[in-house]
Amino acid sequence: MKIAILSANPNLYSTKRLVEAGEKKGHEMLVINHTKCDLVIEKKKPGIIYKGEEITNVDAVIPRIGASVTFYGTAVVRQFEMMKVFSATESQALVRSRDKLRSLQILSRAGLGLPKTVFSNYSKEVSGIIDKVGGAPLVIKLLEGTQGLGVVLADNRNSAESILEAFNGLQARVIVQEFIKEAKGADIRAFVVDGVVVGAMKRQGKEGEFRSNLHRGGTANIIELTDEEENTAIKAAKSLGLGIAGVDMLQSARGPLILEVNSSPGLEGIENATGTDIAGQIIKYLERNVE
Ligand SMILES: Nc1ncnc2c1ncn2[C@@H]1O[C@H](COP(=O)(O)OP(=O)(O)OP(=O)(O)O)[C@@H](O)[C@H]1O
Ligand SMILES: [Mg+2]
């Protein structure tokens, strides 16, 4: 097969590992920077020009699209789909997963556990919002935040109110969420490929930190999921239509609660924590779908 990885950076761990895993199985691997592709659209003849040349004979693509280039990246994935190329992540699913509000709505409809969450459009009614999630302590998150930045724990009602007012003043859109104390500063990441959990890790925040992000000094270890956690992860990926998904969950007294489903989950943390060849699993998934 000729497999293209859509990645803006060939030196990233995930990109390199996918190239390595594909080559090991005898495939021709290329890395295409989706931000540098030109899309040619004419009657029934979709094409993609990259570095001055038309891309041909690609059998499958693995999108690794950064959140900041979702719009153009998904257009490139869609163009490949129009050229009858199999995509490890469907363009539709990619768009859906990048919209946090929409994703949580879909997961809730699928009957999956979620921390109680309120989205609000710069509401001045901060008090009512605080009541809706059961009062303080509560977690406030910037809608555009990532890697734990913009995730704040408000211990009491007063601080929750002033933080919400400050964000409103800055016209920053936020979500307000009940604080899951039992998670004890940890979360779990289940890596799902083609409807199967191929690896799972538990990330623990450093001492005194409720955020478990590795970028904030957290540590990751392999974990055996309960049946309920495994089923939740699989169902989450399925309901969002994702062939590859990183499902983040909190362990709570009422079972697993989904924080987020990532459609371009990184390989470094999970491969290191589990000692598993996840990149190889992704290549196998493509092989099953392209004859
Ligand atoms: N409602 C909550 N209750 C307890 N802990 C939480 C809650 N929400 C988040 N956390 C902790 O904070 C961490 C960061 O939160 P979250 O994953 O939502 O934001 P992020 O990592 O900045 O964004 P993203 O995962 O979308 O890139 C989580 O991994 C988890 O450890
Ligand atoms: Mg996170």
Coordinates of C-alpha atoms and ligand atoms in Angstrom, one line a residue:
M1 CA 0.0 0.0 0.0
K2 CA 0.9 3.6 -0.4
I3 CA 0.0 5.4 2.8
A4 CA 0.2 9.1 3.4
I5 CA 0.4 10.6 6.9
L6 CA -1.1 14.1 6.9
S7 CA 1.1 15.9 9.3
A8 CA 2.6 19.4 9.5
N9 CA 5.7 18.1 11.2
P10 CA 7.5 15.0 10.0
N11 CA 9.7 15.1 13.2
L12 CA 7.0 14.5 15.7
Y13 CA 7.1 11.2 17.6
S14 CA 3.7 10.1 16.3
T15 CA 4.5 10.8 12.7
K16 CA 7.9 9.1 12.8
R17 CA 6.4 6.0 14.5
L18 CA 3.7 5.7 11.9
V19 CA 6.3 5.9 9.1
E20 CA 8.4 3.3 10.9
A21 CA 5.5 0.9 11.5
G22 CA 4.3 1.1 7.9
E23 CA 7.7 0.6 6.4
K24 CA 8.2 -2.4 8.7
K25 CA 5.2 -4.0 7.0
G26 CA 6.4 -3.2 3.6
H27 CA 4.3 -0.2 2.8
E28 CA 5.4 2.9 1.0
M29 CA 5.0 5.7 3.5
L30 CA 4.9 9.4 2.8
V31 CA 4.4 12.4 5.0
I32 CA 2.3 15.2 3.4
N33 CA 2.0 18.6 5.0
H34 CA -1.7 19.2 4.6
T35 CA -1.3 22.9 5.1
K36 CA 0.8 23.0 1.9
C37 CA -1.7 21.1 -0.3
D38 CA -3.6 22.8 -3.1
L39 CA -7.0 21.3 -3.8
V40 CA -8.1 21.2 -7.4
I41 CA -11.9 21.0 -7.8
E42 CA -13.5 20.5 -11.1
K43 CA -16.3 18.3 -12.5
K44 CA -15.8 14.7 -11.2
K45 CA -12.1 15.1 -11.1
P46 CA -10.8 16.0 -7.7
G47 CA -7.1 16.4 -7.3
I48 CA -4.5 17.5 -4.8
I49 CA -1.3 19.3 -5.7
Y50 CA 1.6 19.0 -3.3
K51 CA 5.0 20.6 -3.9
G52 CA 4.1 21.3 -7.5
E53 CA 3.1 17.7 -8.2
E54 CA -0.2 15.9 -8.4
I55 CA -0.7 13.3 -5.7
T56 CA -1.7 9.9 -7.2
N57 CA -2.1 6.3 -6.2
V58 CA -2.4 6.8 -2.5
D59 CA -4.4 4.0 -0.9
A60 CA -4.9 5.4 2.6
V61 CA -4.3 8.5 4.6
I62 CA -3.8 8.9 8.4
P63 CA -4.8 12.5 9.3
R64 CA -2.8 14.0 12.1
I65 CA -4.4 17.4 12.0
G66 CA -3.6 20.0 14.6
A67 CA -6.5 21.8 16.2
S68 CA -5.4 25.2 14.8
V69 CA -5.7 24.0 11.2
T70 CA -8.9 21.9 11.5
F71 CA -10.7 23.8 8.7
Y72 CA -8.1 23.4 6.0
G73 CA -7.0 20.0 7.2
T74 CA -10.4 18.5 7.0
A75 CA -10.9 20.0 3.5
V76 CA -7.8 18.1 2.5
V77 CA -9.0 14.9 4.1
R78 CA -12.4 15.3 2.3
Q79 CA -10.6 15.8 -1.0
F80 CA -8.8 12.4 -0.5
E81 CA -12.1 10.8 0.3
M82 CA -13.5 12.2 -2.9
M83 CA -10.6 10.5 -4.6
K84 CA -11.7 7.2 -3.1
V85 CA -8.8 7.1 -0.7
F86 CA -9.5 5.4 2.7
S87 CA -9.0 7.8 5.7
A88 CA -8.2 6.4 9.1
T89 CA -10.3 9.3 10.4
E90 CA -13.3 10.4 8.4
S91 CA -13.4 14.1 7.6
Q92 CA -16.9 14.3 9.1
A93 CA -15.9 12.7 12.3
L94 CA -12.9 14.9 12.6
V95 CA -15.0 18.1 12.3
R96 CA -17.5 16.7 14.8
S97 CA -14.8 15.8 17.4
R98 CA -13.3 19.3 17.2
D99 CA -16.5 20.9 18.4
K100 CA -16.4 20.3 22.2
L101 CA -20.0 21.3 22.7
R102 CA -21.3 19.1 19.9
S103 CA -19.2 16.2 21.0
L104 CA -20.5 16.3 24.6
Q105 CA -24.1 16.5 23.2
I106 CA -23.5 13.4 21.1
L107 CA -21.9 11.5 24.0
S108 CA -24.8 12.4 26.3
R109 CA -27.3 11.2 23.7
A110 CA -25.4 7.9 23.5
G111 CA -26.0 7.5 27.2
L112 CA -22.4 7.8 28.3
G113 CA -21.2 9.1 31.7
L114 CA -20.1 12.8 31.7
P115 CA -19.3 15.3 34.4
K116 CA -22.3 17.6 34.7
T117 CA -21.4 20.5 32.4
V118 CA -22.9 23.9 31.6
F119 CA -22.0 25.9 28.5
S120 CA -22.9 29.5 28.4
N121 CA -22.7 32.3 26.0
Y122 CA -20.9 35.0 28.1
S123 CA -23.7 34.8 30.6
K124 CA -24.0 37.5 33.3
E125 CA -26.0 35.0 35.4
V126 CA -23.0 33.4 37.0
S127 CA -24.8 32.5 40.1
G128 CA -27.4 30.4 38.3
I129 CA -24.6 28.5 36.4
I130 CA -22.8 27.7 39.6
D131 CA -26.0 26.2 41.1
K132 CA -26.6 24.2 37.9
V133 CA -23.4 22.1 38.5
G134 CA -24.2 21.7 42.1
G135 CA -22.2 24.6 43.5
A136 CA -18.5 24.9 44.4
P137 CA -16.0 23.4 44.2
L138 CA -16.2 23.4 40.4
V139 CA -14.0 23.4 37.4
I140 CA -14.0 26.2 34.8
K141 CA -12.5 25.6 31.4
L142 CA -11.6 27.9 28.6
L143 CA -13.3 26.4 25.5
E144 CA -10.1 26.9 23.5
G145 CA -7.7 25.6 26.1
T146 CA -5.5 22.6 25.8
Q147 CA -2.7 20.8 27.8
G148 CA -4.3 21.8 31.1
L149 CA -3.9 25.6 30.4
G150 CA -7.2 27.4 31.0
V151 CA -8.5 24.7 33.4
V152 CA -9.2 26.3 36.8
L153 CA -10.5 24.8 40.0
A154 CA -12.7 27.2 42.0
D155 CA -12.8 26.1 45.6
N156 CA -15.7 28.2 46.8
R157 CA -18.6 30.1 45.4
N158 CA -16.9 33.5 45.7
S159 CA -13.9 32.5 43.7
A160 CA -16.1 30.7 41.1
E161 CA -18.1 33.9 40.7
S162 CA -15.0 36.2 40.3
I163 CA -13.3 33.8 37.8
L164 CA -16.4 33.5 35.7
E165 CA -16.9 37.3 35.8
A166 CA -13.2 37.8 34.7
F167 CA -13.6 35.4 31.8
N168 CA -16.8 37.0 30.8
G169 CA -15.1 40.4 30.8
L170 CA -12.4 39.1 28.5
Q171 CA -15.1 37.6 26.2
A172 CA -13.6 34.2 26.7
R173 CA -16.1 31.4 26.2
V174 CA -16.0 28.8 29.1
I175 CA -17.6 25.7 30.2
V176 CA -18.4 25.0 33.9
Q177 CA -18.2 21.5 35.2
E178 CA -18.8 19.7 38.5
F179 CA -15.5 18.9 40.2
I180 CA -14.9 15.1 40.4
K181 CA -13.0 14.9 43.7
E182 CA -12.8 11.1 43.7
A183 CA -10.6 11.2 40.5
K184 CA -7.8 12.4 42.9
G185 CA -5.9 14.3 40.3
A186 CA -5.8 11.5 37.8
D187 CA -7.5 10.7 34.6
I188 CA -7.4 7.7 32.2
R189 CA -6.8 7.6 28.5
A190 CA -8.1 4.7 26.5
F191 CA -6.6 4.5 22.9
V192 CA -9.2 3.0 20.6
V193 CA -8.4 1.7 17.1
D194 CA -11.2 0.2 15.0
G195 CA -13.5 -0.4 17.9
V196 CA -10.9 -2.0 20.2
V197 CA -9.0 -0.6 23.1
V198 CA -5.4 -1.2 22.1
G199 CA -3.8 0.5 25.1
A200 CA -4.8 2.4 28.3
M201 CA -2.9 4.5 30.8
K202 CA -3.6 6.4 33.9
R203 CA -2.2 9.9 34.2
Q204 CA -1.6 11.3 37.7
G205 CA -1.0 14.9 38.4
K206 CA 1.9 16.0 40.4
E207 CA 1.5 16.5 44.2
G208 CA -1.2 19.0 45.0
E209 CA -2.3 19.4 41.3
F210 CA -5.8 18.3 40.2
R211 CA -4.8 18.4 36.5
S212 CA -3.2 15.2 35.3
N213 CA -1.7 16.6 32.1
L214 CA 1.8 15.3 31.4
H215 CA 2.6 18.9 30.2
R216 CA 1.8 20.0 33.7
G217 CA 4.2 17.5 35.3
G218 CA 1.9 14.5 35.5
T219 CA 3.1 10.9 35.1
A220 CA 1.6 8.1 33.1
N221 CA 1.3 4.4 33.9
I222 CA -0.3 1.4 32.2
I223 CA -3.7 0.5 33.6
E224 CA -6.1 -2.4 33.2
L225 CA -9.5 -1.0 32.5
T226 CA -12.7 -2.2 34.0
D227 CA -15.3 -3.7 31.6
E228 CA -17.4 -0.5 32.1
E229 CA -14.4 1.8 31.3
E230 CA -13.6 -0.3 28.2
N231 CA -17.1 -0.3 26.9
T232 CA -17.5 3.4 27.6
A233 CA -14.4 4.2 25.5
I234 CA -15.5 2.0 22.6
K235 CA -19.0 3.4 22.6
A236 CA -17.6 7.0 22.7
A237 CA -15.4 6.4 19.7
K238 CA -18.3 4.7 17.9
S239 CA -20.8 7.4 18.6
L240 CA -18.5 10.1 17.2
G241 CA -17.6 7.9 14.2
L242 CA -13.9 7.8 15.0
G243 CA -11.7 4.9 13.8
I244 CA -8.9 6.2 16.0
A245 CA -9.7 7.9 19.3
G246 CA -8.1 8.9 22.5
V247 CA -10.8 8.8 25.1
D248 CA -10.1 10.7 28.3
M249 CA -12.2 9.7 31.3
L250 CA -12.3 10.4 35.1
Q251 CA -12.9 7.6 37.5
S252 CA -15.8 8.6 39.6
A253 CA -18.1 7.1 42.3
R254 CA -20.7 6.7 39.5
G255 CA -18.4 5.1 37.0
P256 CA -16.3 6.5 34.2
L257 CA -17.1 10.0 33.1
I258 CA -15.8 11.2 29.7
L259 CA -13.8 14.4 29.6
E260 CA -12.9 14.5 26.0
V261 CA -12.5 12.4 22.9
N262 CA -9.3 13.2 20.9
S263 CA -9.3 12.5 17.2
S264 CA -5.6 12.9 16.7
P265 CA -4.3 11.3 19.9
G266 CA -0.5 11.3 20.4
L267 CA 1.4 8.0 20.4
E268 CA 4.4 8.9 22.6
G269 CA 2.7 8.9 26.0
I270 CA 0.6 5.8 25.4
E271 CA 3.4 3.7 23.7
N272 CA 5.8 4.6 26.5
A273 CA 3.4 3.9 29.3
T274 CA 2.1 0.6 27.8
G275 CA 5.1 -0.7 25.9
T276 CA 2.7 -1.5 23.1
D277 CA 3.1 -1.0 19.3
I278 CA 0.1 1.3 18.8
A279 CA 1.4 2.6 15.5
G280 CA 1.5 -1.0 14.2
Q281 CA -2.2 -1.4 15.3
I282 CA -3.1 1.6 13.2
I283 CA -1.3 0.2 10.1
K284 CA -3.2 -3.1 10.6
Y285 CA -6.5 -1.2 10.7
L286 CA -5.7 0.4 7.3
E287 CA -4.7 -3.0 5.9
R288 CA -8.1 -4.4 6.9
N289 CA -9.9 -1.6 5.1
V290 CA -7.9 -1.4 1.9
E291 CA -7.7 -4.7 0.0
Ligands
LIG1 N1 -14.5 18.0 36.2 C1 -13.3 17.7 36.6 N2 -13.1 17.1 37.8 C2 -11.9 16.7 38.2 N3 -10.8 16.9 37.5 C3 -10.9 17.4 36.3 C4 -12.1 17.8 35.7 N4 -11.9 18.3 34.5 C5 -10.6 18.2 34.3 N5 -10.0 17.7 35.3 C6 -8.5 17.4 35.4 O1 -7.8 18.4 34.6 C7 -7.2 17.9 33.5 C8 -7.2 18.9 32.3 O2 -8.6 19.0 31.9 P1 -9.1 18.8 30.4 O3 -8.5 17.5 29.9 O4 -10.5 18.9 30.4 O5 -8.4 20.0 29.7 P2 -7.2 20.1 28.7 O6 -6.3 18.9 28.9 O7 -6.6 21.5 28.9 O8 -7.8 20.1 27.3 P3 -7.9 19.0 26.2 O9 -7.9 17.6 26.9 O10 -9.2 19.3 25.6 O11 -6.7 19.2 25.4 C9 -7.8 16.6 33.3 O12 -6.9 15.7 32.6 C10 -8.2 16.1 34.7 O13 -7.1 15.5 35.3
MG2 MG -6.9 16.9 28.6

